[in-house]
JSON list of C-alpha atoms in Angstrom, two decimals:
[
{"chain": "A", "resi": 1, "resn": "UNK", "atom": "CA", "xyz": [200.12, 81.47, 147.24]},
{"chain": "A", "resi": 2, "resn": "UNK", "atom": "CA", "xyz": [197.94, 79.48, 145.21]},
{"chain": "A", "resi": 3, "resn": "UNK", "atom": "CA", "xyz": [193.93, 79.39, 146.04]},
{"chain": "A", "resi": 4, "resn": "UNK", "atom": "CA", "xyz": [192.98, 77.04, 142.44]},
{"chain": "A", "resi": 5, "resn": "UNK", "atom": "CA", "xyz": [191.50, 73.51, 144.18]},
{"chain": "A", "resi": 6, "resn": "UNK", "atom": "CA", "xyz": [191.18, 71.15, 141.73]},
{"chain": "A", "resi": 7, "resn": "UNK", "atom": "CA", "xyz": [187.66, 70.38, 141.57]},
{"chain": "A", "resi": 8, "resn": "UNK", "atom": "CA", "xyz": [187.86, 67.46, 138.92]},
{"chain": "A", "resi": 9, "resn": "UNK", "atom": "CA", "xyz": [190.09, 65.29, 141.58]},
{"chain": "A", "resi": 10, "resn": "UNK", "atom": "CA", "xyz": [187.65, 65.87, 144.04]},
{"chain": "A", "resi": 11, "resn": "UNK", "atom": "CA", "xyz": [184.67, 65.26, 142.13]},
{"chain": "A", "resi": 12, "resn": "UNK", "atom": "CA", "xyz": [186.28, 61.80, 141.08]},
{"chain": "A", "resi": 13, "resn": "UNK", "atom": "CA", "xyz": [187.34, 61.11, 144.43]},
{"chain": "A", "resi": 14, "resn": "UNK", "atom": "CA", "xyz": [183.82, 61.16, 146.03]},
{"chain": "A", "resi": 15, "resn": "UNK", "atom": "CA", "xyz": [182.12, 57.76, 147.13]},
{"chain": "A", "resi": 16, "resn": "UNK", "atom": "CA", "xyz": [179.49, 56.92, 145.67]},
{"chain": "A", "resi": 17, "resn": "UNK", "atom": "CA", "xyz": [176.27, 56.18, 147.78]},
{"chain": "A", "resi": 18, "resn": "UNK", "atom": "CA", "xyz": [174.94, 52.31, 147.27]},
{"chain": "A", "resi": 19, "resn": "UNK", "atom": "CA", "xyz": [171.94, 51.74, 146.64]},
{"chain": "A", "resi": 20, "resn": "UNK", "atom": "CA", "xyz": [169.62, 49.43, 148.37]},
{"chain": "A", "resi": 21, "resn": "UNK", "atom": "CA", "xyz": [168.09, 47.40, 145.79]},
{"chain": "A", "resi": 22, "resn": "UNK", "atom": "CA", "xyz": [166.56, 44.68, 148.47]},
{"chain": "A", "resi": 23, "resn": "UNK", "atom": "CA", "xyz": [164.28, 47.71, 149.77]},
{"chain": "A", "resi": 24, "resn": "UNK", "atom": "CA", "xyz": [162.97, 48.21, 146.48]},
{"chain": "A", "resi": 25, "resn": "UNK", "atom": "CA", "xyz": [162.29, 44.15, 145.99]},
{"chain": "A", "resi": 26, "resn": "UNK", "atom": "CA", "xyz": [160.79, 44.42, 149.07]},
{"chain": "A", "resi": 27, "resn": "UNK", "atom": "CA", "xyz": [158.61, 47.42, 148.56]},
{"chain": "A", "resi": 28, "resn": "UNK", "atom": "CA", "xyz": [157.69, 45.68, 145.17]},
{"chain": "A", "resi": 29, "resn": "UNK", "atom": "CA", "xyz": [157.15, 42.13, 146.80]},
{"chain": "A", "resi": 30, "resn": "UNK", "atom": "CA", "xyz": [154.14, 43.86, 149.47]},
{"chain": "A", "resi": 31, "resn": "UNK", "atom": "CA", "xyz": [152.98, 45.97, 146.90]},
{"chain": "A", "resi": 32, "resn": "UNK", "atom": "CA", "xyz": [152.38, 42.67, 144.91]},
{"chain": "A", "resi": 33, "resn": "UNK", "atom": "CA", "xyz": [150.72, 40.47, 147.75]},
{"chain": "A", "resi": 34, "resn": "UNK", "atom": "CA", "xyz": [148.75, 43.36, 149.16]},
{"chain": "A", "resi": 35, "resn": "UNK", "atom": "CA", "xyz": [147.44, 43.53, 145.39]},
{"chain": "A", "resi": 36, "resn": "UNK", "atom": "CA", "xyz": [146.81, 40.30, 144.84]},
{"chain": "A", "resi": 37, "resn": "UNK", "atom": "CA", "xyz": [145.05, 40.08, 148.51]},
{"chain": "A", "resi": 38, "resn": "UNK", "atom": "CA", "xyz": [142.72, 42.69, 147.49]},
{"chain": "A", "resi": 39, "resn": "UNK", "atom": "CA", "xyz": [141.61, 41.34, 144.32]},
{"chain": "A", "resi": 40, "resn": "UNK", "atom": "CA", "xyz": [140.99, 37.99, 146.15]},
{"chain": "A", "resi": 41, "resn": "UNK", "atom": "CA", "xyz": [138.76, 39.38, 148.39]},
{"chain": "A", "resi": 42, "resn": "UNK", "atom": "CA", "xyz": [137.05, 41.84, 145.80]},
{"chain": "A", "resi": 43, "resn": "UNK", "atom": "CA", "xyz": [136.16, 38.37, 143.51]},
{"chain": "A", "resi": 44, "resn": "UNK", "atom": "CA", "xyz": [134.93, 36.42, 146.52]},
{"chain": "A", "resi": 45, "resn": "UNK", "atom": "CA", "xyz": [132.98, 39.74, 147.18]},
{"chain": "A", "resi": 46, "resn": "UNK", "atom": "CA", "xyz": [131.27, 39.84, 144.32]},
{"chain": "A", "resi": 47, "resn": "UNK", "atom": "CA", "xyz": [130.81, 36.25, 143.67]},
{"chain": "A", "resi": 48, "resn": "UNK", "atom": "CA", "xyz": [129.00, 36.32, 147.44]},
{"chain": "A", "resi": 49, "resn": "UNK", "atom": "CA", "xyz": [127.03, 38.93, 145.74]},
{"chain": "A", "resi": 50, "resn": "UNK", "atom": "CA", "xyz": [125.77, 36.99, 143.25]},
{"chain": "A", "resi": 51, "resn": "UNK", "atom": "CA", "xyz": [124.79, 34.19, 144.77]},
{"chain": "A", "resi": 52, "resn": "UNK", "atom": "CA", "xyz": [122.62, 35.95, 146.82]},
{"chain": "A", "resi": 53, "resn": "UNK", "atom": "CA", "xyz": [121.33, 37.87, 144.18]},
{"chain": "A", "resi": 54, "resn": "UNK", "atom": "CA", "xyz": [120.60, 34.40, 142.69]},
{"chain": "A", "resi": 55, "resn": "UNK", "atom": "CA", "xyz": [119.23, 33.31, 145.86]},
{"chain": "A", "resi": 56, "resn": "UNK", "atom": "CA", "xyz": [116.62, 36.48, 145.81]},
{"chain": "A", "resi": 57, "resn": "UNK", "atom": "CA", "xyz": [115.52, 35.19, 142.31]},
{"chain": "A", "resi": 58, "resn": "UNK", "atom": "CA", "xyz": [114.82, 31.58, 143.44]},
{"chain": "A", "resi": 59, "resn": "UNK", "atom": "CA", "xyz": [113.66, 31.79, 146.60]},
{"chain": "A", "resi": 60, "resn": "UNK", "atom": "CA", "xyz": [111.05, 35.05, 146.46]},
{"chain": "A", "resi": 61, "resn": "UNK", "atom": "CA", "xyz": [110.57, 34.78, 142.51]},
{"chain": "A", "resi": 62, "resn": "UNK", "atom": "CA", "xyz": [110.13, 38.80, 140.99]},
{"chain": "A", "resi": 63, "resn": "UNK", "atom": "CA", "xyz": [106.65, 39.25, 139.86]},
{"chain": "A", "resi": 64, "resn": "UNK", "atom": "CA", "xyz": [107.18, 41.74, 137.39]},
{"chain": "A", "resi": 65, "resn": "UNK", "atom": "CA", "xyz": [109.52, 41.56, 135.01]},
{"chain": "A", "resi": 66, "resn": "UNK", "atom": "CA", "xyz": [111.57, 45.71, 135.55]},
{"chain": "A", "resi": 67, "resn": "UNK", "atom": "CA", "xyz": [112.35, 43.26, 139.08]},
{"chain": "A", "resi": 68, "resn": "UNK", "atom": "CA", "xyz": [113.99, 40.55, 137.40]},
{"chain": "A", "resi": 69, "resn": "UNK", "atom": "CA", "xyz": [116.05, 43.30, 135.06]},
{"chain": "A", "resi": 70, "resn": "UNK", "atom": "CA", "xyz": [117.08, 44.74, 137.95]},
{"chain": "A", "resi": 71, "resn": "UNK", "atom": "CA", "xyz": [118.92, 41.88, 139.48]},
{"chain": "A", "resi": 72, "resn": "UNK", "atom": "CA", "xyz": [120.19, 40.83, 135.98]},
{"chain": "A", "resi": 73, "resn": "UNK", "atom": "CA", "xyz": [121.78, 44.30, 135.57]},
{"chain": "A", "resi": 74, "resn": "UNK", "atom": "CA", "xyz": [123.14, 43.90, 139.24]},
{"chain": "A", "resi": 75, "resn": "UNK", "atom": "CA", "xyz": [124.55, 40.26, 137.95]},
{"chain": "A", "resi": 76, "resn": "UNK", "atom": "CA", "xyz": [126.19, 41.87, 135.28]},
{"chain": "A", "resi": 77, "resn": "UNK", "atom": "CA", "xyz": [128.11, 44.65, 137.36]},
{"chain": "A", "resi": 78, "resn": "UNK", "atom": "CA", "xyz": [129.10, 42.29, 140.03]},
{"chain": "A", "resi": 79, "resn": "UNK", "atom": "CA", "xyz": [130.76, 40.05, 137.42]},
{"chain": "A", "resi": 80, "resn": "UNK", "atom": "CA", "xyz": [132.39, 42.91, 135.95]},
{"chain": "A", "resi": 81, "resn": "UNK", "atom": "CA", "xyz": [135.22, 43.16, 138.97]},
{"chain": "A", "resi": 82, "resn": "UNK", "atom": "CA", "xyz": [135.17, 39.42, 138.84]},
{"chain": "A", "resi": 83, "resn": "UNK", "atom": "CA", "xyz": [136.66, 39.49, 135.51]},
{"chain": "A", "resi": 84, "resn": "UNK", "atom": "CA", "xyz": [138.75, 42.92, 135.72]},
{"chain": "A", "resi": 85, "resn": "UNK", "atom": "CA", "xyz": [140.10, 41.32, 139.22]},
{"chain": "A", "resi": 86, "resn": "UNK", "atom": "CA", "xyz": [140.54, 38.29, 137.85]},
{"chain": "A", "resi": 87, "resn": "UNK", "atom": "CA", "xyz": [142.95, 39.54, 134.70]},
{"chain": "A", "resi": 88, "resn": "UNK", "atom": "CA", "xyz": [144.70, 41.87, 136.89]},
{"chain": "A", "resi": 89, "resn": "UNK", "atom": "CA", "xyz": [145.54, 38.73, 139.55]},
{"chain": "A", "resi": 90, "resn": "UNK", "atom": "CA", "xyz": [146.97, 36.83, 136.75]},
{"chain": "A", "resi": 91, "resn": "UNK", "atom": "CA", "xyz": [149.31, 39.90, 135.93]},
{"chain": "A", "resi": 92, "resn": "UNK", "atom": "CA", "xyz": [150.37, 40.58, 139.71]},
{"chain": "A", "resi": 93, "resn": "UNK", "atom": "CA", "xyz": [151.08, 36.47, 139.92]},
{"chain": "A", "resi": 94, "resn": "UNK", "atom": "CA", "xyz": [153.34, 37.18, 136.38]},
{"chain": "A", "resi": 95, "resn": "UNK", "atom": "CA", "xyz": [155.42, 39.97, 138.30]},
{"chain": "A", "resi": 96, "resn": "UNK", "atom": "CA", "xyz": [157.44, 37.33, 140.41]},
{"chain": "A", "resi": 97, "resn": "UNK", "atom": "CA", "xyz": [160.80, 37.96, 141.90]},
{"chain": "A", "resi": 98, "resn": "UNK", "atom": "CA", "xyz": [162.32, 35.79, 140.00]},
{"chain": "A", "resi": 99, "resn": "UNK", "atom": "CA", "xyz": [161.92, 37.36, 136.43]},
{"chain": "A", "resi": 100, "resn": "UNK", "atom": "CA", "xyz": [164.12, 39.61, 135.04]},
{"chain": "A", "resi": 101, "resn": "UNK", "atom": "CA", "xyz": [164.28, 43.48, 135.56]},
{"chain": "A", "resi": 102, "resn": "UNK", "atom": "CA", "xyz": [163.31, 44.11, 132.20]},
{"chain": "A", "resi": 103, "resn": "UNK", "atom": "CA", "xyz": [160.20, 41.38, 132.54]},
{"chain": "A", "resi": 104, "resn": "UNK", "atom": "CA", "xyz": [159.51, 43.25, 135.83]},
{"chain": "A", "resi": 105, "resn": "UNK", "atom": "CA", "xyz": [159.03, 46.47, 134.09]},
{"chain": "A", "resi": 106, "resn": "UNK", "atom": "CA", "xyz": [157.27, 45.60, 131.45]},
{"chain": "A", "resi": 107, "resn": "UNK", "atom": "CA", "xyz": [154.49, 43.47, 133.30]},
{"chain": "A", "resi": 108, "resn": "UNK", "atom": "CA", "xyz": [154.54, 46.71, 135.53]},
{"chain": "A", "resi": 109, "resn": "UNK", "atom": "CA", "xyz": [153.34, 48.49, 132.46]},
{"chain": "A", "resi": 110, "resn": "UNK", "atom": "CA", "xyz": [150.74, 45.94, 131.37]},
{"chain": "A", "resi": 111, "resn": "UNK", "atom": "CA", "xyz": [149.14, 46.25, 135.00]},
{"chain": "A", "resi": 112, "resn": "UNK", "atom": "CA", "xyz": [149.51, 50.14, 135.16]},
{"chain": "A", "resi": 113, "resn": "UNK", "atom": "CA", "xyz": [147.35, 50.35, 131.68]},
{"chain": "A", "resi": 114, "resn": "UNK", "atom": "CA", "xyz": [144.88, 47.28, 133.38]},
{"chain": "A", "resi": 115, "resn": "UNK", "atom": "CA", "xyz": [144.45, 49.53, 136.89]},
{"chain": "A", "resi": 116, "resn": "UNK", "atom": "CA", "xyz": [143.87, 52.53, 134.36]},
{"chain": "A", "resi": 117, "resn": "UNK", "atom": "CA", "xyz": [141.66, 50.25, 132.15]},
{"chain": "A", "resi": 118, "resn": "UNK", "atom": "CA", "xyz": [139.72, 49.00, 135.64]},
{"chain": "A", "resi": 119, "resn": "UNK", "atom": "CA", "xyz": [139.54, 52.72, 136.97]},
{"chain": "A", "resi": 120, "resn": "UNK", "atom": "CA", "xyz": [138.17, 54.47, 134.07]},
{"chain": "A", "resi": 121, "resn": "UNK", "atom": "CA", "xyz": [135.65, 51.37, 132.48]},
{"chain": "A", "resi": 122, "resn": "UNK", "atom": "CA", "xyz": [134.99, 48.87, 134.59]},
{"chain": "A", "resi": 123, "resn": "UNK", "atom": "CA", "xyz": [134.65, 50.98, 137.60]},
{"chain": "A", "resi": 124, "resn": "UNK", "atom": "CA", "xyz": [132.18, 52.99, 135.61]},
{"chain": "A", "resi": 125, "resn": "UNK", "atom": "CA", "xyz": [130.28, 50.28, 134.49]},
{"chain": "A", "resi": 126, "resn": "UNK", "atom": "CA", "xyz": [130.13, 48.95, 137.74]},
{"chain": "A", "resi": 127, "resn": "UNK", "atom": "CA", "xyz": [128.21, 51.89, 139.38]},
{"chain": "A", "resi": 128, "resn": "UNK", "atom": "CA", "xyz": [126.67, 52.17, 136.33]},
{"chain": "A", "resi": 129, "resn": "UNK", "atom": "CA", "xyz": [124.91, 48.39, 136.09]},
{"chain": "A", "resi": 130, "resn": "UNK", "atom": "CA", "xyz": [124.46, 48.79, 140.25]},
{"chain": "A", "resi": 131, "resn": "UNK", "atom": "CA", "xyz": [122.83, 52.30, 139.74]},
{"chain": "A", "resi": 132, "resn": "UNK", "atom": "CA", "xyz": [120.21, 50.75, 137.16]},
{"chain": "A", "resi": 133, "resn": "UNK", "atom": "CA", "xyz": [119.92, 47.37, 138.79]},
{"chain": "A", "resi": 134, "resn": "UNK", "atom": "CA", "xyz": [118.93, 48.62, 142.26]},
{"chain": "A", "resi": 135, "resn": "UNK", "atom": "CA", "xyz": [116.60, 51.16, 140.81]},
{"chain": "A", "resi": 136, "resn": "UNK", "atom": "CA", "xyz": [114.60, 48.57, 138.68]},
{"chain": "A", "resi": 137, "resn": "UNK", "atom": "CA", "xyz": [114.96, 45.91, 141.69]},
{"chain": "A", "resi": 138, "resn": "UNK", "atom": "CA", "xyz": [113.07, 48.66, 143.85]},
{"chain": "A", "resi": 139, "resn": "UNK", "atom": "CA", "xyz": [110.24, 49.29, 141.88]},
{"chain": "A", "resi": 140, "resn": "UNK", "atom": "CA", "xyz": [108.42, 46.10, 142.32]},
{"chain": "A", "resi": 141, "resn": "UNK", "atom": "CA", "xyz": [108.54, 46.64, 146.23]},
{"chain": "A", "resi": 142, "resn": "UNK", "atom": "CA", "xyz": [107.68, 50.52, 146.30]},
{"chain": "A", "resi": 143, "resn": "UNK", "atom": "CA", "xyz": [105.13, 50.13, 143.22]},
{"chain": "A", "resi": 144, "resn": "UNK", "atom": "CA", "xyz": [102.61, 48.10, 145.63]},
{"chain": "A", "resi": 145, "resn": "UNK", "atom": "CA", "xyz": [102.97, 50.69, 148.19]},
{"chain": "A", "resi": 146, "resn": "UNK", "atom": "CA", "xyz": [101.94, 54.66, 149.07]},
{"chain": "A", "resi": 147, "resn": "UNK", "atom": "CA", "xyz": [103.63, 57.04, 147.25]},
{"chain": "A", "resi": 148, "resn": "UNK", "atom": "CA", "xyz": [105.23, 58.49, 150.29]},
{"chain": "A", "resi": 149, "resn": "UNK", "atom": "CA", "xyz": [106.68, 55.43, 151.12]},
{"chain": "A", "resi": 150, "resn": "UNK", "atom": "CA", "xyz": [108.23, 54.92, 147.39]},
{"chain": "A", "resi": 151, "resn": "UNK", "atom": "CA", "xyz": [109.16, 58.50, 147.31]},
{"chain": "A", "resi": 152, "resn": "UNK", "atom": "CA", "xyz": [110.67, 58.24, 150.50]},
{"chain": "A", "resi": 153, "resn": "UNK", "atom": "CA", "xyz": [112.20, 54.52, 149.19]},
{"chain": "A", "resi": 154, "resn": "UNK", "atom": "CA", "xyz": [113.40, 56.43, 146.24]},
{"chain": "A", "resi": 155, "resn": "UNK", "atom": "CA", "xyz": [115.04, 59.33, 148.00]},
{"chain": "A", "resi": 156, "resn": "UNK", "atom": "CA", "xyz": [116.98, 57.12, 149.87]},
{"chain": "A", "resi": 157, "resn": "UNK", "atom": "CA", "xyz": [118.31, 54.89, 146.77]},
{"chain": "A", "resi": 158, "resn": "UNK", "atom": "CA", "xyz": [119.09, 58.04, 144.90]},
{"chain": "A", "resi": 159, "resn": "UNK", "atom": "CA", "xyz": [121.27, 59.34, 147.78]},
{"chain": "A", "resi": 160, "resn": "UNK", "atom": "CA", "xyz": [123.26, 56.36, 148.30]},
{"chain": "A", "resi": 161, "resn": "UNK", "atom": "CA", "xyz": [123.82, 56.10, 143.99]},
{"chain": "A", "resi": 162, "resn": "UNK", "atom": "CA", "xyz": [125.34, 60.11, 144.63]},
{"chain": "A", "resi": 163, "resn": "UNK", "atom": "CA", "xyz": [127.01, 58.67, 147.31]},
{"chain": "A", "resi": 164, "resn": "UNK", "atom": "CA", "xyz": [128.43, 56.10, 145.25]},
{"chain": "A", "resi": 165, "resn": "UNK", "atom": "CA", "xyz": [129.40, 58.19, 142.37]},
{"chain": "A", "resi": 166, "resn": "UNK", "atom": "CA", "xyz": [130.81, 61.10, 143.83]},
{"chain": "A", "resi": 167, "resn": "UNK", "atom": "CA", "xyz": [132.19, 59.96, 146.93]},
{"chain": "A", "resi": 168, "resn": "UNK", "atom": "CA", "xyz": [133.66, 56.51, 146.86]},
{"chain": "A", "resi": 169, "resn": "UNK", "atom": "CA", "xyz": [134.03, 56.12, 143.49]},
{"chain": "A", "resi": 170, "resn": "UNK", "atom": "CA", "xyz": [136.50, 58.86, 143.53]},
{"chain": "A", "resi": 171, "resn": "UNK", "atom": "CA", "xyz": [138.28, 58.26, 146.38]},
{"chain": "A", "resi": 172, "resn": "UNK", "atom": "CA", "xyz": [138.69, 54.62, 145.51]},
{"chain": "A", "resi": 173, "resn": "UNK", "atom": "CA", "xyz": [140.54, 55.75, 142.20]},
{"chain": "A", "resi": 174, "resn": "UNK", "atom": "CA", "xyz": [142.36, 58.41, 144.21]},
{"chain": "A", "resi": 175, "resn": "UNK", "atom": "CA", "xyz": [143.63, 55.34, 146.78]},
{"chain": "A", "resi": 176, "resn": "UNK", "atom": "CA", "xyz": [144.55, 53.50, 144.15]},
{"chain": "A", "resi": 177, "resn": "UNK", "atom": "CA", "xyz": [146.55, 55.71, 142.05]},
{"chain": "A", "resi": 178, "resn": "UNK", "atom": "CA", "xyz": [147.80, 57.26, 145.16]},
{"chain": "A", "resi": 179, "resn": "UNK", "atom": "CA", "xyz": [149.21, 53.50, 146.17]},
{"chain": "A", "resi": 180, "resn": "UNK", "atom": "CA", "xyz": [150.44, 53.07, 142.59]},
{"chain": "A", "resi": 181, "resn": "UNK", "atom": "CA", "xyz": [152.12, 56.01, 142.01]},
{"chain": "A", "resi": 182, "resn": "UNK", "atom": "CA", "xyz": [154.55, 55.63, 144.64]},
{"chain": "A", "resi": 183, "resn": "UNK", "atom": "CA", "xyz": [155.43, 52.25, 143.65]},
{"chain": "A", "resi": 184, "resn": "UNK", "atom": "CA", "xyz": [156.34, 53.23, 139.92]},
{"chain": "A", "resi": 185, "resn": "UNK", "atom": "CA", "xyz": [157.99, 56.76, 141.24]},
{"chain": "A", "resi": 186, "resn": "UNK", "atom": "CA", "xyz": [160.51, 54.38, 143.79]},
{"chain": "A", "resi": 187, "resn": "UNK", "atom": "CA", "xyz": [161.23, 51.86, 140.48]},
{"chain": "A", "resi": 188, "resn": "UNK", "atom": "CA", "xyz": [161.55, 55.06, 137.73]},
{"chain": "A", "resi": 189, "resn": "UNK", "atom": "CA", "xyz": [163.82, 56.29, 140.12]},
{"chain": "A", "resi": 190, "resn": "UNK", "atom": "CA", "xyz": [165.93, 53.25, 140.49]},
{"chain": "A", "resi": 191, "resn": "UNK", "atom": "CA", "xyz": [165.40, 51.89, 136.95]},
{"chain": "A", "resi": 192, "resn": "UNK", "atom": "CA", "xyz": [168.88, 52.42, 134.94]},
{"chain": "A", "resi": 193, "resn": "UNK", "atom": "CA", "xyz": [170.24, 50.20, 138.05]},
{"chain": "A", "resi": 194, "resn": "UNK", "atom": "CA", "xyz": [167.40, 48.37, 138.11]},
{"chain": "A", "resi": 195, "resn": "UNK", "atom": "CA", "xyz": [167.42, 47.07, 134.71]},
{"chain": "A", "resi": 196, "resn": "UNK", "atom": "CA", "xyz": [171.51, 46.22, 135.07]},
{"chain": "A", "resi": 197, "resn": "UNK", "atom": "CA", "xyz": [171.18, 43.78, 137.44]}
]
């Protein structure tokens, strides 16, 4: 009686499972507009913010001048995303379906080292610039009133900065990441086939 099974012939004989490649497109392609949605809406955002930050200046002119830095400051961290979004658009409109594989990965890379670029500076600067900007903005209008009413003024802009810093500002990086992650994790582990076709 003979037990050996040839396990070479069996091995070889196996099907091989196909791979959808149009789910990973497709994953790619909503990954891509969702992107490009949000960084639409984050520019028009901030651009809305500075025009009214503008407005402020025009229309109820800043008598002292801390005022007047404070709403430059704020000018300068609301066009920070505007530029940051703005490059990053250009590189989500560069990853189109119709490029190569190897084009696809590559502009992947140039946006994963933007996103880390935007996370870790710009995001920083931005909280930064509106951290300083809304504290020197708010010194004209509690400096002509009680002290309990700037402390209290104060108190409440120093809360919402924490709030800023160590609540959204994290969780906004974590979202992001999160989102990103998964995208490069589905194309890593598709990429030899990927980058055949």
């Amino acid at each position: 009686m003979k037990n050996d099974i040839d396990i070479k012939s069996l091995w070889k004989g196996q099907q091989v499972p196909v791979i959808d490649l149009s789910a990973v497109r497709k994953k790619i392609k909503y990954f891509r507009l969702r992107r490009m949605g949000e960084s639409c809406a984050v520019i028009m955002l901030m651009m809305l913010a500075l025009a009214s930050g503008v407005t402020v200046w025009i229309h109820w002119s800043p008598l002292l001048s801390v005022t007047k830095a404070g709403i430059i400051l704020l000018s300068i961290g609301f066009m920070l995303p505007v530029l940051s979004y703005g490059r990053q658009l250009r590189l989500y409109y560069g990853l189109k379906t119709d490029c190569s594989n190897v084009d696809y990965m590559s502009n992947l890379l140039k946006i994963k080292k933007q996103e880390h670029r935007q996370q870790h500076i710009v995001l920083n600067l931005y909280f930064l610039f509106l951290s300083l900007g809304f504290s020197f903005y708010t010194y004209e209008y509690t400096f002509y009133h009680s002290s309990p009413r700037g402390i209290i003024a104060y108190s409440v802009l120093l809360s919402w900065i924490s709030l800023n810093w160590f609540v959204f500002r994290p969780y906004i990086i974590k979202k992001r990441n999160r989102r990103f992650s998964k995208l490069v994790k589905c194309i890593e582990s598709h990429r030899d086939i990927l980058m055949k076709h």
